[in-house]
mmCIF file of C-alpha atoms and ligand atoms in Angstrom:
data_model
loop_
_atom_site.group_PDB
_atom_site.id
_atom_site.type_symbol
_atom_site.label_atom_id
_atom_site.label_comp_id
_atom_site.label_asym_id
_atom_site.label_seq_id
_atom_site.Cartn_x
_atom_site.Cartn_y
_atom_site.Cartn_z
ATOM 1 C CA MET R 1 -54.436 10.547 7.315
ATOM 2 C CA LYS R 2 -51.501 9.772 9.732
ATOM 3 C CA LYS R 3 -48.384 11.889 9.207
ATOM 4 C CA ILE R 4 -46.206 10.155 6.698
ATOM 5 C CA GLN R 5 -42.818 9.269 7.829
ATOM 6 C CA MET R 6 -39.754 7.631 6.047
ATOM 7 C CA VAL R 7 -39.755 5.054 9.046
ATOM 8 C CA ASP R 8 -42.375 4.823 11.593
ATOM 9 C CA LEU R 9 -40.656 3.861 14.717
ATOM 10 C CA GLN R 10 -43.134 5.063 17.243
ATOM 11 C CA GLY R 11 -46.105 3.471 15.529
ATOM 12 C CA GLN R 12 -44.199 0.152 15.662
ATOM 13 C CA TYR R 13 -43.325 0.429 19.256
ATOM 14 C CA GLN R 14 -46.699 1.247 20.441
ATOM 15 C CA LYS R 15 -47.733 -2.232 19.204
ATOM 16 C CA ILE R 16 -45.078 -4.103 21.301
ATOM 17 C CA LYS R 17 -44.766 -1.743 24.187
ATOM 18 C CA ASP R 18 -46.362 -4.303 26.145
ATOM 19 C CA VAL R 19 -43.650 -6.801 25.874
ATOM 20 C CA VAL R 20 -40.804 -4.391 25.337
ATOM 21 C CA ASP R 21 -41.282 -2.255 28.226
ATOM 22 C CA PRO R 22 -41.251 -5.128 30.886
ATOM 23 C CA ALA R 23 -38.194 -6.806 29.143
ATOM 24 C CA ILE R 24 -36.369 -3.284 29.416
ATOM 25 C CA HIS R 25 -37.279 -3.262 33.124
ATOM 26 C CA ASN R 26 -36.223 -6.812 33.829
ATOM 27 C CA ILE R 27 -32.609 -5.465 32.615
ATOM 28 C CA LEU R 28 -32.745 -2.644 34.859
ATOM 29 C CA ASP R 29 -33.706 -4.720 37.717
ATOM 30 C CA SER R 30 -30.952 -7.597 36.825
ATOM 31 C CA ALA R 31 -28.290 -4.957 36.332
ATOM 32 C CA ALA R 32 -26.756 -7.201 33.931
ATOM 33 C CA PHE R 33 -26.179 -4.629 31.365
ATOM 34 C CA VAL R 34 -23.364 -6.104 29.087
ATOM 35 C CA ASN R 35 -23.174 -9.549 28.016
ATOM 36 C CA GLY R 36 -25.769 -10.710 30.484
ATOM 37 C CA PRO R 37 -27.998 -13.659 29.783
ATOM 38 C CA MET R 38 -30.396 -11.597 27.529
ATOM 39 C CA VAL R 39 -27.492 -11.180 25.006
ATOM 40 C CA HIS R 40 -27.002 -14.853 24.871
ATOM 41 C CA GLU R 41 -30.861 -15.566 24.626
ATOM 42 C CA PHE R 42 -31.058 -13.212 21.757
ATOM 43 C CA GLN R 43 -27.914 -14.835 20.047
ATOM 44 C CA LYS R 44 -29.342 -18.487 20.238
ATOM 45 C CA ASN R 45 -32.884 -17.292 18.913
ATOM 46 C CA LEU R 46 -31.203 -15.391 15.835
ATOM 47 C CA GLU R 47 -28.974 -18.615 15.292
ATOM 48 C CA ASN R 48 -32.197 -20.616 14.859
ATOM 49 C CA TYR R 49 -33.932 -17.909 12.869
ATOM 50 C CA LEU R 50 -31.220 -17.755 10.245
ATOM 51 C CA ASN R 51 -30.370 -21.474 10.609
ATOM 52 C CA VAL R 52 -26.537 -20.380 11.019
ATOM 53 C CA LYS R 53 -24.314 -22.266 13.584
ATOM 54 C CA HIS R 54 -22.810 -18.902 15.031
ATOM 55 C CA VAL R 55 -24.079 -15.533 15.746
ATOM 56 C CA ILE R 56 -21.827 -13.127 17.464
ATOM 57 C CA PRO R 57 -23.321 -9.983 18.694
ATOM 58 C CA CYS R 58 -21.141 -6.785 18.716
ATOM 59 C CA ALA R 59 -21.818 -2.890 18.824
ATOM 60 C CA ASN R 60 -22.926 -1.858 15.515
ATOM 61 C CA GLY R 61 -22.810 -2.937 11.724
ATOM 62 C CA THR R 62 -19.823 -1.273 10.840
ATOM 63 C CA ASP R 63 -17.934 -3.028 13.648
ATOM 64 C CA ALA R 64 -19.430 -6.357 12.437
ATOM 65 C CA LEU R 65 -17.823 -5.723 8.939
ATOM 66 C CA GLN R 66 -14.657 -4.688 10.477
ATOM 67 C CA ILE R 67 -14.250 -7.431 12.982
ATOM 68 C CA ALA R 68 -15.276 -10.036 10.200
ATOM 69 C CA MET R 69 -12.280 -8.888 8.002
ATOM 70 C CA MET R 70 -10.094 -8.995 11.030
ATOM 71 C CA GLY R 71 -11.223 -12.537 11.771
ATOM 72 C CA LEU R 72 -10.245 -13.610 8.363
ATOM 73 C CA GLY R 73 -6.801 -12.313 8.974
ATOM 74 C CA LEU R 74 -6.768 -10.005 6.029
ATOM 75 C CA GLU R 75 -3.598 -7.892 5.939
ATOM 76 C CA PRO R 76 -2.620 -4.457 4.649
ATOM 77 C CA GLY R 77 -2.317 -4.629 0.802
ATOM 78 C CA ASP R 78 -4.869 -7.418 0.369
ATOM 79 C CA GLU R 79 -7.480 -6.190 -2.217
ATOM 80 C CA VAL R 80 -11.014 -6.444 -1.187
ATOM 81 C CA ILE R 81 -13.828 -6.044 -4.037
ATOM 82 C CA THR R 82 -16.974 -4.346 -3.069
ATOM 83 C CA ALA R 83 -19.766 -2.270 -4.846
ATOM 84 C CA ASP R 84 -19.271 1.194 -5.671
ATOM 85 C CA PHE R 85 -22.970 1.870 -4.851
ATOM 86 C CA THR R 86 -23.490 1.391 -1.165
ATOM 87 C CA PHE R 87 -23.434 3.068 2.336
ATOM 88 C CA ALA R 88 -19.878 4.095 3.051
ATOM 89 C CA ALA R 89 -19.325 1.805 5.995
ATOM 90 C CA THR R 90 -18.629 -1.044 3.672
ATOM 91 C CA VAL R 91 -15.604 0.596 2.183
ATOM 92 C CA GLU R 92 -14.496 2.573 5.271
ATOM 93 C CA VAL R 93 -13.676 -0.592 7.147
ATOM 94 C CA ILE R 94 -11.671 -1.984 4.379
ATOM 95 C CA ALA R 95 -9.580 1.231 4.397
ATOM 96 C CA LEU R 96 -9.432 1.574 7.874
ATOM 97 C CA LEU R 97 -7.717 -1.855 8.207
ATOM 98 C CA ARG R 98 -5.292 -0.747 5.489
ATOM 99 C CA LEU R 99 -6.583 -3.269 3.016
ATOM 100 C CA THR R 100 -7.038 -1.942 -0.607
ATOM 101 C CA PRO R 101 -10.677 -1.241 -1.611
ATOM 102 C CA VAL R 102 -11.569 -2.052 -5.191
ATOM 103 C CA LEU R 103 -14.832 -0.597 -5.860
ATOM 104 C CA VAL R 104 -16.722 -2.083 -9.047
ATOM 105 C CA ASP R 105 -19.945 -1.240 -10.876
ATOM 106 C CA VAL R 106 -23.141 -2.713 -9.942
ATOM 107 C CA ASP R 107 -26.378 -4.044 -11.853
ATOM 108 C CA LYS R 108 -28.646 -1.530 -13.383
ATOM 109 C CA ASP R 109 -31.793 -3.141 -12.196
ATOM 110 C CA THR R 110 -31.041 -4.882 -8.839
ATOM 111 C CA PHE R 111 -28.509 -2.154 -7.933
ATOM 112 C CA ASN R 112 -26.079 -4.959 -6.502
ATOM 113 C CA ILE R 113 -22.717 -5.687 -7.262
ATOM 114 C CA ASN R 114 -22.205 -6.951 -10.942
ATOM 115 C CA ILE R 115 -20.623 -10.116 -11.466
ATOM 116 C CA GLU R 116 -18.749 -9.318 -14.659
ATOM 117 C CA ALA R 117 -17.309 -6.362 -12.965
ATOM 118 C CA VAL R 118 -16.025 -8.339 -10.037
ATOM 119 C CA LYS R 119 -14.503 -10.915 -12.521
ATOM 120 C CA LYS R 120 -12.602 -8.127 -14.122
ATOM 121 C CA ALA R 121 -11.393 -6.639 -10.786
ATOM 122 C CA ILE R 122 -9.449 -9.805 -9.687
ATOM 123 C CA THR R 123 -5.915 -9.613 -9.426
ATOM 124 C CA PRO R 124 -3.372 -11.929 -7.580
ATOM 125 C CA LYS R 125 -3.780 -9.471 -4.612
ATOM 126 C CA THR R 126 -7.422 -10.041 -4.405
ATOM 127 C CA LYS R 127 -8.402 -11.815 -1.112
ATOM 128 C CA ALA R 128 -12.104 -11.034 -0.544
ATOM 129 C CA ILE R 129 -15.439 -9.805 -2.033
ATOM 130 C CA VAL R 130 -17.899 -8.134 0.066
ATOM 131 C CA PRO R 131 -21.260 -8.219 -1.695
ATOM 132 C CA VAL R 132 -23.933 -5.757 -0.113
ATOM 133 C CA HIS R 133 -27.466 -7.082 -0.385
ATOM 134 C CA LEU R 134 -28.663 -3.458 -1.191
ATOM 135 C CA PHE R 135 -32.320 -2.231 -0.134
ATOM 136 C CA GLY R 136 -33.345 -5.859 1.032
ATOM 137 C CA GLN R 137 -32.446 -8.240 -1.885
ATOM 138 C CA CYS R 138 -29.475 -10.431 -2.065
ATOM 139 C CA ALA R 139 -26.632 -10.065 -4.587
ATOM 140 C CA ASN R 140 -26.169 -12.901 -6.935
ATOM 141 C CA MET R 141 -24.620 -15.138 -4.407
ATOM 142 C CA GLU R 142 -24.319 -18.217 -6.429
ATOM 143 C CA ALA R 143 -21.914 -16.657 -8.860
ATOM 144 C CA ILE R 144 -20.111 -14.917 -6.384
ATOM 145 C CA MET R 145 -19.427 -18.026 -4.457
ATOM 146 C CA GLN R 146 -18.430 -19.644 -7.354
ATOM 147 C CA ILE R 147 -15.928 -16.980 -8.324
ATOM 148 C CA ALA R 148 -14.795 -17.084 -4.722
ATOM 149 C CA GLU R 149 -14.146 -20.807 -5.026
ATOM 150 C CA GLU R 150 -12.217 -20.477 -8.274
ATOM 151 C CA HIS R 151 -10.009 -17.824 -7.025
ATOM 152 C CA ASN R 152 -9.789 -18.867 -3.507
ATOM 153 C CA LEU R 153 -11.400 -15.701 -2.041
ATOM 154 C CA TYR R 154 -13.243 -14.983 1.180
ATOM 155 C CA VAL R 155 -16.947 -13.682 0.825
ATOM 156 C CA ILE R 156 -18.126 -11.389 3.366
ATOM 157 C CA GLU R 157 -21.819 -10.367 3.103
ATOM 158 C CA ASP R 158 -22.687 -7.117 4.316
ATOM 159 C CA ASN R 159 -26.179 -8.076 5.287
ATOM 160 C CA ALA R 160 -27.088 -4.616 7.149
ATOM 161 C CA GLN R 161 -30.085 -3.994 4.578
ATOM 162 C CA ALA R 162 -31.634 -7.655 4.082
ATOM 163 C CA ILE R 163 -31.988 -9.470 7.549
ATOM 164 C CA GLY R 164 -34.562 -12.248 6.871
ATOM 165 C CA ALA R 165 -34.433 -12.125 3.094
ATOM 166 C CA ASN R 166 -34.096 -15.705 1.410
ATOM 167 C CA TYR R 167 -31.566 -16.261 -1.220
ATOM 168 C CA THR R 168 -32.875 -18.965 -3.710
ATOM 169 C CA TYR R 169 -30.235 -20.970 -5.777
ATOM 170 C CA SER R 170 -31.005 -21.971 -9.073
ATOM 171 C CA ASP R 171 -31.942 -25.458 -7.717
ATOM 172 C CA GLY R 172 -34.471 -23.958 -5.830
ATOM 173 C CA THR R 173 -32.857 -24.524 -2.165
ATOM 174 C CA LYS R 174 -32.928 -21.574 -0.072
ATOM 175 C CA LYS R 175 -30.658 -19.968 2.354
ATOM 176 C CA LYS R 176 -30.783 -16.629 4.583
ATOM 177 C CA ALA R 177 -29.308 -13.733 3.675
ATOM 178 C CA GLY R 178 -25.920 -13.351 5.500
ATOM 179 C CA THR R 179 -25.417 -17.121 6.111
ATOM 180 C CA ILE R 180 -24.158 -18.011 2.483
ATOM 181 C CA GLY R 181 -20.621 -16.359 2.510
ATOM 182 C CA HIS R 182 -17.686 -17.448 4.813
ATOM 183 C CA VAL R 183 -19.184 -14.813 7.146
ATOM 184 C CA GLY R 184 -21.955 -12.427 7.312
ATOM 185 C CA ALA R 185 -22.293 -8.759 8.972
ATOM 186 C CA THR R 186 -25.485 -7.033 9.975
ATOM 187 C CA SER R 187 -26.745 -3.965 11.770
ATOM 188 C CA PHE R 188 -29.493 -3.463 14.263
ATOM 189 C CA PHE R 189 -29.479 0.329 13.910
ATOM 190 C CA PRO R 190 -33.059 1.556 14.661
ATOM 191 C CA SER R 191 -34.296 1.984 11.030
ATOM 192 C CA LYS R 192 -32.846 -1.360 9.957
ATOM 193 C CA ASN R 193 -35.387 -4.246 9.270
ATOM 194 C CA LEU R 194 -34.494 -5.679 12.680
ATOM 195 C CA GLY R 195 -33.447 -2.609 14.716
ATOM 196 C CA CYS R 196 -32.673 -1.853 18.334
ATOM 197 C CA TYR R 197 -33.146 1.132 20.283
ATOM 198 C CA GLY R 198 -29.543 2.129 19.786
ATOM 199 C CA ASP R 199 -26.683 0.810 18.108
ATOM 200 C CA GLY R 200 -26.362 -2.890 17.635
ATOM 201 C CA GLY R 201 -24.757 -5.469 15.185
ATOM 202 C CA ALA R 202 -23.795 -9.220 14.895
ATOM 203 C CA ILE R 203 -21.560 -11.389 12.660
ATOM 204 C CA PHE R 204 -22.728 -14.722 11.431
ATOM 205 C CA THR R 205 -20.688 -17.740 10.330
ATOM 206 C CA ASN R 206 -21.067 -21.446 10.048
ATOM 207 C CA ASP R 207 -17.238 -21.983 10.713
ATOM 208 C CA ASP R 208 -16.352 -22.838 14.243
ATOM 209 C CA ASP R 209 -12.754 -21.814 14.147
ATOM 210 C CA LEU R 210 -13.621 -18.195 12.744
ATOM 211 C CA ALA R 211 -16.432 -17.768 15.193
ATOM 212 C CA HIS R 212 -13.926 -18.570 17.938
ATOM 213 C CA THR R 213 -11.344 -16.304 16.694
ATOM 214 C CA ILE R 214 -14.230 -13.606 16.300
ATOM 215 C CA ARG R 215 -15.428 -14.156 19.795
ATOM 216 C CA GLY R 216 -11.858 -13.300 21.136
ATOM 217 C CA ILE R 217 -11.829 -10.145 18.622
ATOM 218 C CA VAL R 218 -14.885 -8.546 19.875
ATOM 219 C CA ASN R 219 -13.553 -8.709 23.634
ATOM 220 C CA HIS R 220 -9.941 -7.056 23.367
ATOM 221 C CA GLY R 221 -8.447 -10.238 21.744
ATOM 222 C CA MET R 222 -8.940 -12.281 24.943
ATOM 223 C CA TYR R 223 -9.731 -16.061 24.944
ATOM 224 C CA LYS R 224 -8.800 -16.516 28.532
ATOM 225 C CA ARG R 225 -9.400 -13.719 31.103
ATOM 226 C CA TYR R 226 -6.631 -10.905 30.645
ATOM 227 C CA HIS R 227 -4.587 -13.152 28.216
ATOM 228 C CA HIS R 228 -4.432 -11.118 24.969
ATOM 229 C CA ASP R 229 -3.592 -13.267 22.110
ATOM 230 C CA VAL R 230 -4.342 -11.186 19.360
ATOM 231 C CA VAL R 231 -5.257 -7.252 18.835
ATOM 232 C CA GLY R 232 -9.003 -7.033 19.393
ATOM 233 C CA VAL R 233 -11.701 -4.343 19.848
ATOM 234 C CA ASN R 234 -14.152 -3.422 22.342
ATOM 235 C CA SER R 235 -17.607 -4.198 20.549
ATOM 236 C CA ARG R 236 -20.424 -5.352 22.531
ATOM 237 C CA LEU R 237 -24.407 -5.490 22.438
ATOM 238 C CA ASP R 238 -25.799 -4.372 25.411
ATOM 239 C CA SER R 239 -28.551 -6.270 27.220
ATOM 240 C CA ILE R 240 -31.116 -3.681 26.760
ATOM 241 C CA GLN R 241 -30.778 -3.875 23.061
ATOM 242 C CA ALA R 242 -30.649 -7.567 23.166
ATOM 243 C CA ALA R 243 -33.949 -7.412 25.001
ATOM 244 C CA VAL R 244 -35.498 -5.091 22.491
ATOM 245 C CA LEU R 245 -34.255 -7.398 19.508
ATOM 246 C CA ASN R 246 -35.320 -10.635 21.156
ATOM 247 C CA ALA R 247 -38.807 -8.987 21.532
ATOM 248 C CA LYS R 248 -38.984 -8.003 17.788
ATOM 249 C CA LEU R 249 -37.215 -10.878 16.292
ATOM 250 C CA VAL R 250 -40.454 -12.774 16.510
ATOM 251 C CA HIS R 251 -41.952 -10.198 14.430
ATOM 252 C CA LEU R 252 -39.341 -10.130 11.779
ATOM 253 C CA TYR R 253 -41.246 -12.311 9.418
ATOM 254 C CA THR R 254 -44.555 -10.387 9.761
ATOM 255 C CA TYR R 255 -42.434 -7.064 9.296
ATOM 256 C CA GLY R 256 -41.134 -8.408 5.944
ATOM 257 C CA LYS R 257 -44.514 -9.233 4.787
ATOM 258 C CA ALA R 258 -45.887 -5.668 5.866
ATOM 259 C CA ARG R 259 -42.908 -4.206 3.614
ATOM 260 C CA GLN R 260 -43.737 -6.683 0.828
ATOM 261 C CA ARG R 261 -47.292 -5.679 0.931
ATOM 262 C CA ALA R 262 -46.568 -1.974 0.889
ATOM 263 C CA ALA R 263 -44.129 -2.765 -1.954
ATOM 264 C CA LYS R 264 -46.738 -4.448 -3.807
ATOM 265 C CA ARG R 265 -49.290 -1.797 -3.437
ATOM 266 C CA TYR R 266 -46.624 0.867 -4.752
ATOM 267 C CA ASN R 267 -45.734 -1.460 -7.578
ATOM 268 C CA ASP R 268 -49.354 -1.806 -8.598
ATOM 269 C CA ALA R 269 -49.858 1.992 -8.503
ATOM 270 C CA PHE R 270 -47.041 2.534 -10.690
ATOM 271 C CA LYS R 271 -47.440 -0.093 -13.111
ATOM 272 C CA ASN R 272 -48.482 2.078 -16.124
ATOM 273 C CA GLU R 273 -45.854 4.635 -15.564
ATOM 274 C CA THR R 274 -43.374 4.268 -18.202
ATOM 275 C CA ASN R 275 -40.715 6.769 -16.807
ATOM 276 C CA ILE R 276 -40.696 4.919 -13.374
ATOM 277 C CA GLN R 277 -38.948 1.644 -12.968
ATOM 278 C CA THR R 278 -40.389 -0.179 -9.815
ATOM 279 C CA PRO R 279 -37.987 -2.486 -7.777
ATOM 280 C CA VAL R 280 -36.865 -5.490 -9.797
ATOM 281 C CA THR R 281 -36.622 -8.794 -7.813
ATOM 282 C CA VAL R 282 -34.416 -11.548 -9.007
ATOM 283 C CA SER R 283 -34.833 -15.082 -7.823
ATOM 284 C CA SER R 284 -35.550 -18.353 -9.688
ATOM 285 C CA SER R 285 -38.657 -18.722 -7.808
ATOM 286 C CA CYS R 286 -40.029 -15.256 -7.998
ATOM 287 C CA ASN R 287 -41.311 -13.258 -10.928
ATOM 288 C CA SER R 288 -41.400 -9.657 -9.694
ATOM 289 C CA ILE R 289 -43.696 -9.672 -6.788
ATOM 290 C CA CYS R 290 -42.210 -11.034 -4.063
ATOM 291 C CA GLU R 291 -44.605 -11.972 -1.473
ATOM 292 C CA GLN R 292 -44.050 -15.610 -1.616
ATOM 293 C CA CYS R 293 -40.510 -16.206 -1.672
ATOM 294 C CA ASP R 294 -39.085 -13.390 0.601
ATOM 295 C CA CYS R 295 -36.271 -12.662 -1.896
ATOM 296 C CA HIS R 296 -36.785 -8.882 -1.066
ATOM 297 C CA VAL R 297 -37.470 -7.594 2.479
ATOM 298 C CA TYR R 298 -37.576 -3.986 1.185
ATOM 299 C CA HIS R 299 -35.296 -2.353 3.451
ATOM 300 C CA GLN R 300 -35.896 0.794 0.998
ATOM 301 C CA TYR R 301 -38.375 0.973 -1.838
ATOM 302 C CA THR R 302 -36.511 2.569 -4.332
ATOM 303 C CA LEU R 303 -37.676 3.590 -7.789
ATOM 304 C CA LYS R 304 -35.415 4.443 -10.807
ATOM 305 C CA VAL R 305 -36.797 7.569 -12.872
ATOM 306 C CA LYS R 306 -36.229 8.478 -16.418
ATOM 307 C CA ASN R 307 -36.894 11.664 -18.205
ATOM 308 C CA ILE R 308 -37.987 13.138 -15.068
ATOM 309 C CA ASP R 309 -35.904 15.527 -12.731
ATOM 310 C CA ARG R 310 -35.394 13.481 -9.634
ATOM 311 C CA ASP R 311 -34.385 16.352 -7.569
ATOM 312 C CA ALA R 312 -37.512 18.327 -8.489
ATOM 313 C CA LEU R 313 -39.507 14.970 -7.621
ATOM 314 C CA ALA R 314 -38.057 14.878 -4.090
ATOM 315 C CA LYS R 315 -38.644 18.686 -3.452
ATOM 316 C CA TYR R 316 -42.227 18.365 -4.748
ATOM 317 C CA LEU R 317 -42.899 15.298 -2.604
ATOM 318 C CA ASN R 318 -41.364 17.059 0.659
ATOM 319 C CA GLU R 319 -43.646 20.085 -0.007
ATOM 320 C CA ASN R 320 -46.506 17.907 -0.035
ATOM 321 C CA GLY R 321 -45.580 16.163 3.326
ATOM 322 C CA ILE R 322 -44.083 13.192 1.863
ATOM 323 C CA PRO R 323 -40.417 12.607 3.146
ATOM 324 C CA CYS R 324 -38.150 10.561 0.539
ATOM 325 C CA GLY R 325 -34.465 9.840 0.299
ATOM 326 C CA VAL R 326 -31.664 9.513 -2.293
ATOM 327 C CA TYR R 327 -29.676 6.423 -1.303
ATOM 328 C CA TYR R 328 -26.865 7.020 -2.617
ATOM 329 C CA PRO R 329 -26.283 10.575 -3.950
ATOM 330 C CA ILE R 330 -22.457 10.115 -4.849
ATOM 331 C CA PRO R 331 -20.782 6.940 -6.001
ATOM 332 C CA LEU R 332 -18.071 5.879 -3.419
ATOM 333 C CA HIS R 333 -15.280 6.217 -5.992
ATOM 334 C CA ALA R 334 -16.198 9.781 -6.465
ATOM 335 C CA GLN R 335 -16.020 10.392 -2.537
ATOM 336 C CA LYS R 336 -12.772 12.441 -1.472
ATOM 337 C CA ALA R 337 -11.951 9.642 1.069
ATOM 338 C CA TYR R 338 -12.186 6.947 -1.365
ATOM 339 C CA ALA R 339 -11.224 8.491 -4.737
ATOM 340 C CA ASP R 340 -8.019 6.690 -6.231
ATOM 341 C CA GLU R 341 -6.071 7.166 -9.605
ATOM 342 C CA ARG R 342 -6.741 3.552 -10.252
ATOM 343 C CA TYR R 343 -10.405 4.122 -11.097
ATOM 344 C CA ASN R 344 -11.783 4.837 -14.542
ATOM 345 C CA GLU R 345 -15.004 6.607 -15.049
ATOM 346 C CA ASP R 346 -15.870 4.213 -17.810
ATOM 347 C CA ASP R 347 -16.046 1.290 -15.581
ATOM 348 C CA PHE R 348 -18.785 2.852 -13.385
ATOM 349 C CA THR R 349 -21.474 3.795 -15.871
ATOM 350 C CA VAL R 350 -24.428 2.239 -13.956
ATOM 351 C CA THR R 351 -23.534 3.833 -10.474
ATOM 352 C CA ASN R 352 -22.982 7.096 -12.262
ATOM 353 C CA ALA R 353 -26.370 7.054 -13.772
ATOM 354 C CA LEU R 354 -28.044 5.550 -10.712
ATOM 355 C CA VAL R 355 -26.950 8.430 -8.220
ATOM 356 C CA LYS R 356 -29.215 10.693 -10.575
ATOM 357 C CA GLU R 357 -32.156 8.588 -11.015
ATOM 358 C CA VAL R 358 -32.909 6.888 -7.674
ATOM 359 C CA ILE R 359 -35.372 7.770 -5.338
ATOM 360 C CA SER R 360 -36.746 5.990 -2.048
ATOM 361 C CA LEU R 361 -40.164 6.317 -0.996
ATOM 362 C CA PRO R 362 -41.488 5.878 2.680
ATOM 363 C CA MET R 363 -41.021 2.205 3.536
ATOM 364 C CA HIS R 364 -41.739 0.705 6.817
ATOM 365 C CA THR R 365 -44.094 -1.826 8.730
ATOM 366 C CA GLU R 366 -46.839 0.752 9.715
ATOM 367 C CA LEU R 367 -47.524 2.221 6.199
ATOM 368 C CA ASP R 368 -51.506 2.253 5.275
ATOM 369 C CA ASP R 369 -53.146 2.020 2.402
ATOM 370 C CA GLU R 370 -54.462 5.834 2.652
ATOM 371 C CA GLN R 371 -50.898 6.769 3.044
ATOM 372 C CA ILE R 372 -49.636 4.704 -0.015
ATOM 373 C CA GLU R 373 -52.328 6.206 -1.996
ATOM 374 C CA TYR R 374 -51.554 9.574 -1.202
ATOM 375 C CA ILE R 375 -47.726 9.159 -1.943
ATOM 376 C CA THR R 376 -48.221 7.326 -5.179
ATOM 377 C CA SER R 377 -50.864 9.855 -6.162
ATOM 378 C CA LYS R 378 -48.558 12.730 -5.736
ATOM 379 C CA VAL R 379 -45.630 10.949 -7.538
ATOM 380 C CA ILE R 380 -47.952 10.465 -10.563
ATOM 381 C CA GLN R 381 -49.334 13.825 -10.332
ATOM 382 C CA PHE R 382 -45.564 15.356 -10.620
ATOM 383 C CA ILE R 383 -44.780 13.023 -13.433
ATOM 384 C CA ASN R 384 -47.779 13.969 -15.473
ATOM 385 C CA GLY R 385 -47.124 17.637 -14.834
HETATM 386 C C1 PLP G 1 -26.548 0.574 8.094
HETATM 387 C C2 PLP G 1 -25.381 -0.098 7.322
HETATM 388 C C3 PLP G 1 -24.106 -0.311 7.910
HETATM 389 C C4 PLP G 1 -23.469 0.114 9.140
HETATM 390 O O1 PLP G 1 -24.205 -0.174 10.141
HETATM 391 P P1 PLP G 1 -24.069 0.579 11.457
HETATM 392 O O2 PLP G 1 -24.889 -0.247 12.557
HETATM 393 O O3 PLP G 1 -24.806 1.882 11.407
HETATM 394 O O4 PLP G 1 -22.777 0.720 11.892
HETATM 395 C C5 PLP G 1 -23.278 -1.230 6.856
HETATM 396 N N1 PLP G 1 -23.352 -1.486 5.615
HETATM 397 C C6 PLP G 1 -24.707 -0.968 5.084
HETATM 398 C C7 PLP G 1 -25.144 -1.499 3.878
HETATM 399 C C8 PLP G 1 -25.656 -0.368 5.865
HETATM 400 O O5 PLP G 1 -26.827 0.101 5.118
#
């Protein structure tokens, strides 16, 4: 059996090496390292793939979130609602811009931002909601967009974990994750579903004016060379990363299928285990296994365990050569940097429980049946003592 890895980037690279290597060499030969034609080509291809008017590449996913918020003109003191159960980057940029983060609880099954909690958190100072499409599945965007419309709020999608996923509306229409809100942000960090070989990110929007504003912000606030109209940042995708992304974008759909296939194998193996909750997919056109509708692209395959010592399970898997992860072990409202007297523990019952129950198993495009069988047998062995 091949060594099991949480993410198998070497295995994936070997299969596309014959395309990626010459693409990188072309960049070396052209010496157009920053903002070269390849960045533009990738941008156009991604716009087509996502069916969105504007993709603005930038240096990483954290920048993408920050720049999206800057582009919307959010100001210090504005309240921004986001999920308590996510990677810290989401809340970090809110705090960094001196906006006021308002963390709210998530759903116990999808792990995505809870709609009732969002409604409850709205005040006259609320300016934006940042749903995070956690682990590869969209938050309830239909409800979120409706709340945003009612209260005149911006919606910034943190799509770092769900690129390529579809969101299905109740009437059956579909849109790609990240293209539903006023603006979306994504990351091309190597381990993400569309990852480059360094850092990278992008901002998506269908709004022409916002796209123009953001194109200036990523480039020192310049709309005309050496005329700085607004305070900007330096956040660029380099041409080598764009070449890698361009070579991988054509595989994004099949990469998603490989992840869904692995998820289905896991689900099948665990279906009789009453103490394990396998990932729950929520989509009007999808009933639990998501191979047809792409509502879940399994950035992570995350189990929720009951009546089981989660940390002991993680240790047992590690001892048996199976890497695993706990995303995330601490709620954001309990992190030193983001703790606040405003928060009440009773408002975070789901997140407070999830941090003790979740465990993510190896999930990537190169997992084979033998590996999955070994992993699932070890999990079941541990549970049944
Ligand atoms: C990875 C990630 C980010 C940040 O992306 P970077 O490219 O690492 O800056 C933001 N939000 C979420 C949910 C992520 O998973």
